[in-house]
């Protein structure tokens, strides 16, 4: 009926879905949304229609996106043990430490456990990386991103 190819209509619908979902995720204001679609070169009437469509449906889109989000496991407890091999038949004097951890997780009211083993140097490196990530989360730029994600 429109005398337009299927690919063009499919790309148009996908673009519209992307525009509405990303705008709803970020909960952008009316002015920001209008500025975003203004650069696309649409007519003023179409821009107003898109803005109204966004304003009418953004809360519903956010709730649907929240339901579709994967449910990640959460931390419950951690057990750990330090094992040290002091000698073997072939090497009488060796020190080979290993840290074994049992991580208990909750997911959808089910409890699972993961057993992890590493050497102390790798564990220290992991701790440093996690502390660096926590430090970066305190920066203003990251706070703004996290605030907009909620």
XYZ file of C-alpha atoms in Angstrom:
150
model
C 0.000 0.000 0.000
C 2.863 2.382 0.726
C 4.857 1.435 -2.398
C 7.944 1.070 -0.183
C 10.234 -1.925 0.185
C 9.987 -4.270 3.159
C 13.567 -3.501 4.225
C 12.863 0.226 4.477
C 9.792 -0.352 6.665
C 11.667 -2.854 8.838
C 14.580 -0.442 9.365
C 12.139 2.377 10.126
C 10.331 0.336 12.786
C 13.626 -0.849 14.299
C 14.878 2.750 14.411
C 11.693 3.918 16.105
C 11.893 1.103 18.663
C 15.542 1.920 19.348
C 14.768 5.633 19.758
C 11.929 4.997 22.205
C 13.714 2.325 24.266
C 16.973 4.251 24.629
C 15.135 7.478 25.457
C 13.019 5.641 28.031
C 16.069 3.946 29.567
C 17.719 7.309 30.088
C 14.446 9.063 31.038
C 15.450 12.081 28.987
C 13.378 15.242 29.265
C 11.013 16.610 26.641
C 13.572 19.210 25.550
C 16.356 16.629 25.170
C 14.091 14.282 23.223
C 12.953 17.108 20.946
C 16.575 18.133 20.339
C 17.511 14.518 19.588
C 14.836 14.033 16.940
C 15.165 17.555 15.523
C 18.530 16.679 13.951
C 16.887 13.808 12.034
C 15.260 16.293 9.671
C 11.623 15.306 10.160
C 8.763 17.789 9.815
C 7.580 19.692 12.891
C 4.299 17.762 12.880
C 6.124 14.423 12.921
C 8.480 15.664 15.650
C 5.468 16.615 17.802
C 3.869 13.209 17.158
C 7.071 11.394 18.154
C 7.410 13.528 21.283
C 3.822 12.789 22.291
C 4.342 9.076 21.601
C 7.431 9.130 23.829
C 5.704 11.019 26.650
C 2.660 8.737 26.574
C 4.610 5.471 26.618
C 7.927 6.027 28.434
C 6.785 4.669 31.813
C 5.267 1.585 30.213
C 8.420 1.013 28.136
C 10.573 1.302 31.285
C 8.420 -1.212 33.138
C 8.611 -3.685 30.237
C 12.391 -3.245 29.999
C 12.625 -3.836 33.768
C 10.729 -7.119 33.415
C 12.952 -8.232 30.534
C 16.177 -7.511 32.425
C 18.046 -10.671 33.433
C 17.847 -11.627 37.075
C 21.456 -11.852 38.207
C 22.513 -13.884 41.229
C 23.196 -12.018 44.463
C 25.863 -12.594 47.088
C 24.940 -14.670 50.149
C 28.195 -15.745 51.817
C 31.812 -16.688 51.201
C 33.917 -19.476 52.678
C 37.642 -19.537 52.041
C 40.670 -21.681 52.822
C 44.411 -21.183 52.340
C 46.280 -24.304 51.205
C 50.074 -24.411 51.108
C 52.099 -27.229 49.599
C 55.445 -27.245 51.367
C 57.143 -30.187 49.692
C 56.632 -33.044 47.287
C 58.541 -36.208 46.486
C 60.522 -34.546 43.750
C 60.975 -31.114 45.365
C 61.771 -31.194 49.045
C 61.555 -27.469 49.636
C 58.858 -25.613 47.767
C 56.116 -23.270 48.804
C 53.053 -23.332 46.613
C 50.129 -21.390 48.162
C 46.563 -21.550 46.849
C 43.400 -19.805 48.010
C 40.185 -21.811 47.645
C 36.884 -19.939 47.920
C 33.331 -21.201 47.991
C 30.952 -18.453 46.922
C 27.306 -18.934 47.917
C 24.814 -17.110 45.669
C 21.048 -16.555 45.739
C 19.113 -16.601 42.486
C 15.319 -16.695 42.350
C 15.151 -18.089 45.899
C 17.559 -20.908 44.935
C 20.957 -21.115 46.552
C 23.973 -22.157 44.490
C 27.662 -22.431 45.280
C 30.680 -21.794 43.076
C 34.128 -23.089 44.020
C 37.030 -20.926 42.888
C 40.760 -21.456 43.331
C 43.596 -19.024 42.675
C 47.064 -18.112 43.814
C 47.553 -15.154 46.199
C 49.195 -12.921 43.541
C 46.186 -13.209 41.239
C 43.837 -12.624 44.169
C 45.719 -9.449 45.118
C 45.527 -8.237 41.512
C 41.784 -8.914 41.467
C 41.339 -6.981 44.721
C 43.251 -4.015 43.279
C 41.117 -4.015 40.135
C 37.894 -4.127 42.171
C 39.086 -1.303 44.431
C 39.975 0.752 41.353
C 36.491 0.123 39.912
C 34.892 1.214 43.201
C 37.040 4.352 43.162
C 35.903 5.155 39.628
C 32.258 4.754 40.681
C 32.753 7.716 43.030
C 33.614 10.019 40.115
C 30.947 12.510 39.016
C 30.732 11.122 35.485
C 29.927 7.603 36.723
C 27.419 8.889 39.261
C 25.574 10.725 36.496
C 25.450 7.582 34.347
C 24.196 5.416 37.220
C 21.586 8.015 38.166
C 20.288 8.078 34.587
C 20.198 4.268 34.430
C 17.752 4.082 37.339
